[in-house]
Amino acid sequence: MANRTETLPAATVEVRRSSGLWGDAFRRLRRNRLAIVGGVLVILFVFIAIFGPYLAPWPYDYQDLDAVLANGGLPLPAFSPGHFLGTDELGRDLLSRLMDGARISMTVALVVQFVVLVIGMPVGAAAAWFGGRTDSWLMRLTDVIYAYPDLLFIILLSVALKETVFGKALDGLLLVFVAIGLTSWVTMARLVRGQLLSLKETEFVEAAQAIGVPSKKIISKHLLPNALGPVIVAVTLGIPGAILAEATLAFISIGATPPRASWGSLVADGQPWLRSFPHLVIFPALAIATALISFTFLGDGLRDALDPKLKGKQ
Amino acid sequence: MLTFIAQRVALSFLVLIGVVFVVFAVARILPGDPCVAALQERANPETCADFNARFGLDEPLPVQFGIFVSDLIHGDLGESIRYGRPISEMLIERMPVTIELTLLAMLWATTVGITLGVISATRRNSATDVGTMIGANIGVSTPVFVLGLLLIYLFAIVLKDTPFALPPGGRLTSGLVIVPLATSWGLEDLAGIPRVVIDFISNMYLVNSLITGQWEIFGDAFVHLLLPALALGTIPLALIARMTRSSLLEVLGLDYIRTARAKGLANRAVVMRHGLRNAILPVVTVVGLSLGALLSGAVLTETVFGLTGLGKTITDAILGRDYPVIQALTLITAMIYLVINLLVDISYAFLDPRIRVQ
């Protein structure tokens, strides 16, 4: 009797590396086409913001007066030699000015969200953790700030502090950034509070409390990291709001001191030329819209990736 | 239900007191002498002392606050430093445009937004759905002033001299004059609150021309409001469409919808009566919140389209350090916002019995 000893082939089970929350999220994000487009554009904007001055064909405040005079004192239209997107009536290159504007918009995104995190997280965390009277006072405070018209508050603050050292920092921009941040942290505080309130009821926090972990450590080690996903999404989705607010203020001439120009003030400057040289409005307008939509797509994608249950919501 | 409403009203009232305080404080924090801003080169220590006495600016701050609150309770909003006119008079003149503009924008945003949302949700992943949602994302990402300028460029410049041309700004074509209601009803001797009400309504050109049958003016006023309302309403429209879609999609996945379909109900009845009615709650919130936000959007729309409404008045007041006007208008905006929030809360309880009980 022949022994039929055959070795069984090795199990063809593919060993899937275990991936955590972030790995899974990243994989889902990569499959979302709109989010990738948004992400690539965001990287492009950030790149321009950092390296813009070295890439721009002209300094943003250089006046090519010869070209304008040769054109009868009028702005150069788009696709003119030497000025790809044309110039304004002072001969300043629109493309270079847009690239400098990207710097302003991306800094707004950064500074405002920083202020939002620094104020919103502690307030929300304190309200959720201490509860009771602290909670209701903090929440009434956010109610009052919520009811106070945002735009008005920012305008008031920027006009009020314009002449101070603080108001002149960063070409007058720092003040605007901080003012926008001061009106935007409320949503973050509410979000963090809501997240922490639900996390506070979970078993692992109860366990930590039971073995006597101090509350500061529970907040920083257990609660905040678990609330991080929604916070990241809120930050990303808050960026378009901040960029929009800055552009809006610049449009009514509050913010950067000339000759620096933000996208919003470029639109405002182009407005009188709308009839004959619409490119002076259209290109800055496109820049604003593209930046806003890229961050929105990226933020939506992040939300879907971090919390698939929510997919397609809002 | 009544206790619920009473609680909400009391809470809003508390927040309102907070806002009154903040409004007062913020206006005082503004550096820059209001006297210098108002009198300009005529400002010297003597004229400024007179000026400050006239507007009560020489009193200590707590006293100023007391006067401010007691005047408010008596319905006196104060006097504009810059124009030397009662603020209530300016409001009667300027607030109606903003209200007409906002309501028209909201009408356009809710009707079109909800319709698009329902279509998207019922034909999920169809070309219409994808198109609407990409459109909604673009809509949310377009600043009001950019959209306003693009609309002006398209309808007032590119399409000029075609039947689609629309006017780029103003309230009426020059040459047209609207007859005030007090005149057309022969009530010019009327005074007091009834007169205020009549003048207020009279300045809402659409309403005025509609009730007095001035059709040519009605058409003209409407056409002038079209572009601003389109510009102002687009962001809320996009938000409403997105919210309707997601909320309806969630509801349509529930068991009772399957039951309704199994019963053989027509698709239309399932979606409209069973689906939409239960999906509308979050949409109401978005509508309420956008209505509040529309008022700040009005600042820009009015600038772009050259309308003299609340928004324009507020920007002028801030740039001219017109304390009383800043205070009054901030307060009014905050109050409108609180009332809208209150209405949203109450409509919640009305639409969803579970909230009443909590």
XYZ file of C-alpha atoms in Angstrom:
672
model
C 0.000 0.000 0.000
C 1.527 3.158 -1.111
C 1.689 5.793 1.345
C 0.009 8.823 0.015
C 1.708 11.444 1.922
C 1.252 14.727 0.327
C 2.023 17.981 1.886
C -0.900 20.231 1.882
C -0.185 23.512 0.190
C 0.335 26.339 2.570
C -2.858 28.113 3.404
C -3.369 30.876 0.919
C -4.589 33.312 3.439
C -3.384 36.763 2.755
C -2.140 38.260 5.934
C -3.743 41.626 6.110
C -1.771 43.991 8.164
C -3.977 45.295 10.893
C -4.553 48.913 10.304
C -5.750 51.317 12.931
C -8.347 54.017 12.713
C -6.015 56.374 10.865
C -4.793 53.776 8.371
C -8.368 52.812 7.531
C -9.364 56.426 7.233
C -6.471 57.174 4.903
C -7.383 54.214 2.678
C -10.974 55.408 2.415
C -9.803 58.942 1.744
C -7.619 57.791 -1.142
C -10.618 56.201 -2.824
C -12.617 59.434 -2.741
C -11.869 61.187 -6.009
C -13.253 64.617 -5.104
C -11.301 64.635 -1.847
C -8.094 63.804 -3.715
C -8.692 66.626 -6.194
C -9.353 68.921 -3.226
C -6.256 67.698 -1.430
C -3.996 68.190 -4.451
C -5.318 71.716 -4.955
C -4.824 72.503 -1.272
C -1.199 71.339 -1.505
C -0.789 73.495 -4.599
C -2.178 76.568 -2.820
C 0.082 75.953 0.173
C 3.054 75.515 -2.156
C 2.280 78.811 -3.882
C 1.823 80.477 -0.518
C 5.264 79.357 0.640
C 7.281 79.730 -2.535
C 5.119 82.310 -4.349
C 7.560 85.230 -4.088
C 10.297 83.129 -5.728
C 8.047 81.859 -8.493
C 6.115 85.023 -9.283
C 7.166 86.712 -12.527
C 7.166 90.172 -10.879
C 7.193 91.566 -7.325
C 3.565 92.087 -6.276
C 3.986 95.864 -6.008
C 6.081 96.423 -9.144
C 4.428 98.901 -11.517
C 5.121 98.272 -15.181
C 4.244 101.862 -16.076
C 5.774 101.726 -19.553
C 3.450 98.932 -20.619
C 0.398 100.711 -19.195
C 1.336 104.028 -20.822
C 1.856 102.281 -24.153
C -1.677 100.941 -23.704
C -3.139 104.430 -23.261
C -3.165 104.339 -19.436
C -5.499 101.332 -19.331
C -5.003 97.945 -17.650
C -3.384 95.277 -19.813
C -5.763 92.479 -20.773
C -4.984 88.844 -19.964
C -2.348 86.989 -22.046
C -0.356 90.148 -22.729
C 3.377 89.605 -23.329
C 5.178 89.524 -19.978
C 1.927 89.625 -18.040
C 0.116 86.312 -18.384
C -3.037 87.438 -16.559
C -2.667 91.109 -17.484
C -2.155 94.052 -15.133
C -4.226 96.593 -13.248
C -4.300 100.265 -14.222
C -1.034 100.859 -12.355
C 0.761 98.151 -14.330
C 0.933 95.689 -11.438
C 1.026 92.094 -12.633
C -2.217 90.319 -11.710
C -0.677 86.829 -11.550
C 2.016 87.980 -9.107
C -0.576 89.759 -6.984
C -2.765 86.653 -6.926
C 0.214 84.590 -5.794
C 0.880 87.028 -2.959
C -2.828 86.845 -2.145
C -2.530 83.064 -1.753
C -0.044 83.789 1.030
C -2.613 85.886 2.865
C -5.421 83.366 2.397
C -3.365 80.395 3.555
C -2.088 82.303 6.596
C -5.682 83.154 7.458
C -6.523 79.487 7.298
C -3.699 78.670 9.690
C -3.978 81.483 12.220
C -7.768 81.445 12.514
C -7.936 77.704 13.087
C -5.126 78.030 15.632
C -7.113 80.622 17.583
C -10.231 78.462 17.268
C -8.419 75.443 18.714
C -6.714 77.368 21.497
C -9.976 78.890 22.741
C -12.618 76.420 21.608
C -11.075 73.172 22.884
C -10.414 74.277 26.487
C -13.819 75.964 26.786
C -15.661 72.963 25.372
C -13.610 70.542 27.475
C -14.140 72.529 30.667
C -17.885 72.769 30.053
C -18.182 69.039 29.458
C -15.896 67.932 32.257
C -17.035 70.142 35.112
C -20.684 70.241 34.048
C -23.204 71.930 36.300
C -22.824 75.631 36.794
C -19.535 75.947 34.872
C -21.186 74.266 31.925
C -24.238 76.477 31.893
C -22.235 79.708 32.310
C -19.830 78.778 29.527
C -22.685 77.755 27.255
C -24.606 81.001 27.914
C -21.400 82.854 27.046
C -21.176 81.017 23.738
C -24.876 81.796 23.138
C -24.231 85.511 23.539
C -21.241 85.403 21.191
C -23.247 83.325 18.749
C -26.060 85.874 18.733
C -23.696 88.807 18.227
C -23.396 89.372 14.471
C -19.988 87.964 13.399
C -19.126 90.317 10.620
C -20.003 93.309 12.757
C -17.804 92.146 15.612
C -14.841 91.615 13.305
C -15.304 95.000 11.654
C -15.628 96.743 15.011
C -12.533 95.078 16.399
C -10.436 95.767 13.311
C -11.472 99.407 13.173
C -10.970 99.800 16.915
C -7.441 98.429 17.108
C -6.218 99.595 13.722
C -3.819 102.227 15.047
C -2.196 100.038 17.726
C 1.015 98.009 17.339
C -1.079 94.886 17.231
C -3.215 96.394 14.465
C -0.160 97.131 12.327
C 1.498 93.714 12.650
C 1.789 91.665 9.427
C 0.626 94.574 7.227
C -2.519 94.935 9.326
C -3.463 91.315 8.757
C -2.799 89.784 12.173
C -5.620 91.795 13.717
C -8.110 90.607 11.113
C -7.005 87.001 11.554
C -7.384 87.086 15.313
C -10.730 88.904 15.063
C -12.069 86.190 12.763
C -10.767 83.528 15.139
C -12.457 85.194 18.092
C -15.862 84.825 16.433
C -15.341 81.287 15.157
C -14.322 79.323 18.251
C -17.901 78.973 19.464
C -18.782 76.141 17.095
C -15.614 74.296 18.089
C -16.395 74.684 21.794
C -19.867 73.222 21.254
C -18.525 70.363 19.165
C -15.842 69.438 21.706
C -18.351 69.658 24.541
C -20.781 67.359 22.743
C -18.078 64.842 21.869
C -16.652 64.768 25.385
C -20.072 64.472 26.977
C -20.733 61.296 25.060
C -17.209 59.948 25.633
C -17.483 60.680 29.352
C -20.170 58.011 29.603
C -18.009 55.288 28.066
C -16.636 52.381 30.107
C -12.962 53.080 29.562
C -13.275 56.548 31.066
C -15.211 55.130 33.983
C -12.414 52.597 34.453
C -9.760 55.316 34.390
C -11.691 57.270 36.973
C -12.089 54.166 39.115
C -8.338 53.571 39.295
C -7.822 57.176 40.274
C -6.366 58.827 37.180
C -6.450 62.621 37.756
C -9.072 64.437 35.676
C -6.525 66.573 33.820
C -4.878 63.403 32.564
C -8.182 61.770 31.648
C -9.080 64.798 29.551
C -5.710 64.997 27.805
C -4.966 61.269 27.402
C -8.380 59.696 26.948
C -11.025 62.209 25.991
C -9.297 64.646 23.632
C -7.509 62.017 21.476
C -10.816 60.217 20.951
C -12.559 63.423 19.983
C -9.748 64.215 17.544
C -11.432 62.928 14.374
C -14.430 65.258 14.446
C -12.152 68.114 15.519
C -9.876 67.597 12.512
C -12.906 67.574 10.228
C -14.290 70.717 11.840
C -10.937 72.464 11.449
C -10.690 71.549 7.765
C -14.268 72.583 7.094
C -13.734 75.774 9.116
C -10.911 76.891 6.833
C -13.123 77.912 3.886
C -15.201 79.970 6.302
C -12.090 81.778 7.514
C -10.774 82.425 4.003
C -14.210 83.671 2.997
C -14.421 85.994 5.993
C -11.023 87.501 5.199
C -11.905 87.984 1.520
C -15.203 89.574 2.525
C -13.502 92.028 4.873
C -10.876 92.850 2.277
C -13.686 93.501 -0.193
C -15.028 96.259 2.054
C -11.403 97.432 2.485
C -10.686 96.147 5.977
C -7.440 94.243 6.338
C -4.174 94.328 4.416
C -2.703 97.774 3.915
C -1.943 98.597 0.252
C 0.067 97.880 -1.836
C -0.448 94.362 -0.432
C -3.644 92.938 -1.787
C -5.740 90.012 -0.683
C -7.999 88.233 -3.165
C -10.987 90.089 -1.761
C -9.449 93.510 -2.254
C -8.360 92.541 -5.781
C -12.017 91.848 -6.585
C -12.965 95.210 -5.053
C -10.226 97.005 -7.030
C -11.395 95.349 -10.228
C -15.045 96.262 -9.703
C -14.890 99.676 -11.461
C -13.312 97.945 -14.493
C -15.971 95.237 -14.695
C -17.422 96.617 -17.905
C -14.248 96.840 -19.951
C -11.671 94.613 -18.196
C -13.654 91.848 -16.493
C -10.490 89.746 -16.054
C -9.548 91.975 -13.103
C -12.588 90.625 -11.259
C -12.894 87.163 -12.754
C -9.401 85.791 -11.941
C -9.377 86.822 -8.256
C -12.971 85.571 -7.973
C -11.898 82.222 -9.427
C -8.988 82.050 -6.992
C -11.298 82.549 -4.006
C -13.882 80.060 -5.246
C -11.260 77.406 -6.087
C -9.557 77.702 -2.700
C -12.872 77.459 -0.852
C -14.077 74.492 -2.839
C -10.787 72.569 -2.471
C -10.924 72.799 1.312
C -14.616 71.876 1.284
C -13.998 68.756 -0.827
C -11.041 67.736 1.320
C -13.020 68.313 4.531
C -16.040 66.369 3.254
C -13.728 63.537 2.230
C -12.018 63.508 5.634
C -15.368 63.355 7.382
C -16.541 60.433 5.269
C -13.197 58.701 5.797
C -13.033 59.150 9.550
C -16.651 58.297 10.160
C -18.108 56.133 7.383
C -21.458 56.053 9.189
C -21.891 59.711 8.378
C -21.198 59.276 4.681
C -23.213 61.590 2.505
C -24.584 63.566 5.414
C -24.775 67.371 5.466
C -45.959 72.873 25.109
C -46.631 76.195 26.849
C -43.990 75.561 29.525
C -41.566 74.691 26.772
C -42.223 77.972 24.975
C -42.058 79.939 28.230
C -38.683 78.372 29.074
C -37.295 79.161 25.655
C -38.536 82.765 25.781
C -36.991 83.260 29.218
C -33.682 81.848 28.016
C -33.642 84.082 24.937
C -34.385 87.038 27.164
C -31.336 86.239 29.308
C -29.145 86.025 26.229
C -30.625 89.327 25.036
C -29.570 91.039 28.283
C -26.065 89.663 27.719
C -26.080 91.030 24.178
C -27.259 94.481 25.356
C -24.312 94.607 27.727
C -21.794 93.436 25.120
C -23.195 95.874 22.553
C -22.755 98.772 24.947
C -19.258 97.684 25.957
C -17.990 97.085 22.433
C -19.158 100.494 21.225
C -17.222 102.141 24.102
C -14.055 100.134 23.424
C -13.771 101.716 19.979
C -10.929 104.213 20.276
C -11.144 107.420 18.308
C -13.174 110.355 19.537
C -16.752 110.332 18.198
C -16.718 114.107 18.485
C -13.745 114.382 16.133
C -15.320 111.865 13.752
C -18.609 113.776 13.642
C -17.467 117.413 13.663
C -14.196 116.827 11.768
C -12.300 120.108 11.374
C -14.831 121.980 13.511
C -13.803 119.869 16.522
C -12.114 121.790 19.331
C -12.314 121.432 23.136
C -15.278 123.817 23.272
C -17.445 122.332 20.548
C -16.564 118.848 21.802
C -17.736 119.647 25.334
C -21.078 120.804 23.894
C -21.254 117.784 21.676
C -20.512 115.319 24.473
C -23.090 116.974 26.716
C -25.706 116.778 23.976
C -25.215 113.061 23.421
C -24.611 112.244 27.083
C -21.045 111.188 26.394
C -19.728 113.239 29.334
C -21.491 111.080 31.932
C -19.605 108.266 33.684
C -19.937 104.922 31.913
C -22.365 103.263 34.385
C -24.697 106.264 34.060
C -24.430 106.099 30.268
C -25.363 102.434 30.480
C -28.357 103.202 32.706
C -29.605 105.863 30.282
C -29.050 103.499 27.348
C -31.100 100.712 28.930
C -33.911 102.960 30.133
C -34.190 104.550 26.673
C -34.285 101.099 25.105
C -37.135 100.059 27.366
C -39.026 103.151 26.232
C -38.418 102.206 22.623
C -36.030 105.105 22.055
C -33.063 103.949 19.988
C -31.276 107.274 20.228
C -30.122 109.746 17.656
C -27.483 109.351 14.978
C -24.481 111.512 15.778
C -23.570 111.816 12.155
C -26.909 112.696 10.653
C -28.523 114.250 13.724
C -31.686 112.228 13.060
C -33.554 109.786 15.266
C -32.354 106.264 14.489
C -35.899 104.932 14.403
C -36.593 107.330 11.518
C -33.568 106.012 9.620
C -34.722 102.460 10.256
C -38.194 103.126 8.854
C -36.525 104.366 5.719
C -33.811 101.743 5.316
C -34.879 98.511 6.948
C -37.680 97.651 4.490
C -35.256 97.121 1.552
C -33.227 94.684 3.599
C -36.351 92.807 4.658
C -37.676 92.575 1.092
C -34.279 91.473 -0.161
C -33.845 88.861 2.568
C -37.317 87.394 2.217
C -37.082 87.176 -1.555
C -33.668 85.512 -1.266
C -35.017 83.052 1.296
C -38.091 82.268 -0.808
C -35.855 81.400 -3.730
C -33.466 79.421 -1.531
C -36.101 77.287 0.223
C -38.329 76.475 -2.740
C -35.516 75.607 -5.125
C -33.299 74.123 -2.408
C -35.892 71.697 -1.055
C -37.029 70.710 -4.555
C -33.467 69.977 -5.651
C -32.790 68.084 -2.427
C -35.847 65.879 -2.898
C -35.004 65.170 -6.535
C -31.402 64.303 -5.595
C -32.467 61.996 -2.787
C -35.071 60.125 -4.808
C -32.755 59.662 -7.773
C -29.645 58.921 -5.801
C -26.398 58.749 -7.811
C -28.184 59.755 -11.023
C -26.689 62.470 -13.190
C -29.161 64.952 -11.684
C -28.046 64.023 -8.181
C -24.328 64.261 -8.861
C -24.817 67.498 -10.798
C -26.921 69.046 -8.035
C -24.469 68.103 -5.334
C -21.422 69.397 -7.222
C -23.431 72.533 -7.951
C -24.332 72.819 -4.271
C -20.662 72.560 -3.289
C -19.745 75.266 -5.762
C -22.664 77.369 -4.529
C -21.505 77.119 -0.924
C -18.008 78.117 -1.991
C -18.922 81.279 -3.870
C -18.752 84.473 -1.807
C -21.812 86.696 -2.093
C -19.886 89.616 -3.531
C -18.175 87.479 -6.161
C -21.479 85.991 -7.251
C -23.082 89.436 -7.229
C -20.394 90.886 -9.487
C -20.499 87.892 -11.840
C -24.300 88.213 -12.087
C -23.983 91.926 -12.832
C -21.371 91.139 -15.469
C -23.596 88.518 -17.078
C -27.023 90.135 -16.901
C -26.230 93.834 -17.029
C -23.202 93.852 -19.323
C -22.996 90.723 -21.506
C -26.771 90.404 -21.989
C -27.349 94.147 -22.242
C -29.955 95.030 -24.915
C -31.373 91.493 -24.915
C -34.692 90.581 -23.258
C -32.725 88.895 -20.458
C -30.980 92.070 -19.345
C -31.467 92.960 -15.677
C -30.582 96.208 -13.903
C -27.296 96.133 -11.925
C -28.461 98.096 -8.898
C -30.739 100.615 -7.255
C -34.390 100.095 -6.318
C -36.265 101.689 -9.230
C -35.385 102.899 -12.713
C -34.668 106.615 -12.461
C -37.755 108.606 -13.396
C -40.162 106.233 -11.657
C -41.473 107.474 -8.330
C -43.458 105.445 -5.854
C -46.368 107.090 -4.059
C -46.156 106.625 -0.264
C -49.076 104.740 1.260
C -49.934 107.638 3.555
C -50.478 109.808 0.479
C -52.444 107.312 -1.543
C -54.734 106.636 1.416
C -55.015 110.310 2.384
C -53.605 109.670 5.855
C -50.870 112.290 5.876
C -52.048 113.783 9.179
C -51.651 110.472 10.947
C -48.971 110.354 13.657
C -47.588 107.997 16.273
C -47.207 104.276 15.954
C -49.815 103.761 13.191
C -47.908 106.242 11.052
C -44.642 104.406 11.719
C -46.234 101.140 10.645
C -47.714 102.654 7.484
C -44.446 104.347 6.515
C -42.555 101.148 7.151
C -44.851 99.128 4.898
C -44.865 101.938 2.390
C -41.107 101.642 2.021
C -41.381 97.983 1.116
C -41.878 98.884 -2.526
C -43.193 95.466 -3.560
C -45.894 95.447 -0.898
C -46.809 99.083 -1.378
C -47.170 98.886 -5.163
C -49.033 95.593 -4.857
C -51.759 96.896 -2.547
C -52.164 100.180 -4.372
C -52.054 98.531 -7.798
C -49.064 100.479 -9.172
C -48.201 97.629 -11.511
C -45.466 99.310 -13.485
C -43.622 100.105 -10.243
C -44.208 96.604 -8.899
C -42.589 95.048 -11.971
C -39.714 97.491 -11.917
C -39.016 97.046 -8.197
C -39.173 93.271 -8.595
C -36.751 93.252 -11.508
C -34.349 95.414 -9.517
C -34.421 92.986 -6.605
C -33.870 89.880 -8.738
C -30.080 89.915 -9.062
C -29.396 90.864 -5.412
C -31.798 88.172 -4.204
C -30.224 85.564 -6.496
C -26.769 86.459 -5.206
C -27.822 86.499 -1.574
C -29.898 83.324 -1.748
C -27.443 80.990 -3.425
C -25.391 79.932 -0.397
C -28.476 79.086 1.713
C -29.966 77.357 -1.330
C -26.967 75.066 -1.568
C -27.000 74.371 2.173
C -30.719 73.602 2.121
C -30.394 71.294 -0.882
C -27.568 69.342 0.787
C -29.404 69.077 4.086
C -32.710 68.023 2.489
C -30.957 65.343 0.473
C -29.046 63.779 3.364
C -31.940 63.985 5.794
C -34.417 62.513 3.318
C -31.999 59.749 2.317
C -31.714 58.695 5.932
C -35.487 58.648 6.450
C -36.143 56.803 3.198
C -33.956 53.948 4.475
C -36.203 53.333 7.486
C -38.572 50.413 7.975
C -41.835 52.293 7.953
C -41.033 53.611 4.489
C -40.664 50.007 3.306
C -44.004 49.253 4.936
C -45.604 52.206 3.187
C -44.258 50.995 -0.136
C -45.371 47.444 0.595
C -48.861 48.742 1.270
C -48.775 49.904 -2.335
C -48.729 53.617 -1.697
C -47.770 55.717 -4.677
C -44.119 56.742 -4.710
C -45.119 60.376 -4.513
C -47.127 59.871 -1.345
C -44.329 57.849 0.239
C -41.702 60.465 -0.453
C -43.766 63.550 0.274
C -46.104 62.535 3.064
C -44.068 59.917 4.907
C -40.528 60.833 3.983
C -40.245 64.581 3.655
C -42.436 65.385 6.625
C -40.107 63.453 8.906
C -36.964 64.641 7.179
C -37.795 68.325 7.374
C -36.601 68.972 10.941
C -32.885 69.534 10.246
C -33.858 71.523 7.160
C -35.836 73.921 9.376
C -32.680 74.520 11.423
C -30.649 75.281 8.336
C -33.352 77.652 7.065
C -33.415 79.434 10.417
C -29.654 79.712 10.688
C -29.330 80.926 7.103
C -31.995 83.539 7.692
C -29.836 84.914 10.490
C -26.739 84.762 8.293
C -28.550 86.415 5.383
C -28.697 89.612 7.362
C -24.905 89.848 7.466
C -24.781 88.776 3.831
C -26.998 91.769 3.170
C -24.096 94.062 4.135
C -22.179 92.896 1.061
C -25.119 92.527 -1.286
C -26.163 96.072 -0.524
C -22.638 97.324 -1.176
C -22.384 95.528 -4.502
C -25.844 96.489 -5.729
C -25.917 100.037 -4.357
C -28.932 99.595 -2.077
C -29.255 101.724 1.043
C -30.445 99.251 3.646
C -29.433 98.029 7.086
C -26.111 96.659 5.868
C -25.002 99.889 4.243
C -26.107 101.854 7.308
C -24.071 99.631 9.611
C -20.837 99.885 7.592
C -21.206 103.674 7.335
C -21.850 103.924 11.062
C -18.743 101.920 11.960
C -16.485 103.868 9.640
C -17.943 107.155 10.995
C -17.828 106.122 14.705
C -21.565 106.687 15.000
C -21.943 104.978 18.418
C -25.713 105.153 18.807
C -26.321 103.744 15.330
C -23.810 100.925 15.847
C -25.449 100.058 19.167
C -28.982 100.161 17.826
C -28.299 98.155 14.682
C -26.199 95.499 16.406
C -28.932 95.104 18.922
C -31.605 94.813 16.260
C -29.593 92.247 14.291
C -28.955 90.213 17.432
C -32.635 90.434 18.364
C -33.756 89.244 14.944
C -31.307 86.381 15.276
C -32.626 85.436 18.715
C -36.245 85.588 17.563
C -35.448 83.377 14.573
C -33.694 80.895 16.850
C -36.656 80.931 19.185
C -39.026 80.269 16.294
C -36.830 77.400 15.106
C -36.861 75.870 18.592
C -40.623 76.227 18.859
C -41.195 74.819 15.395
C -39.083 71.835 16.469
C -41.417 71.158 19.338
C -44.326 71.650 16.991
C -42.967 69.246 14.370
C -41.611 66.633 16.763
C -43.702 65.846 19.842
C -40.762 64.068 21.514
C -38.921 67.357 22.018
C -41.874 68.853 23.914
C -41.650 66.198 26.583
C -37.912 66.432 27.273
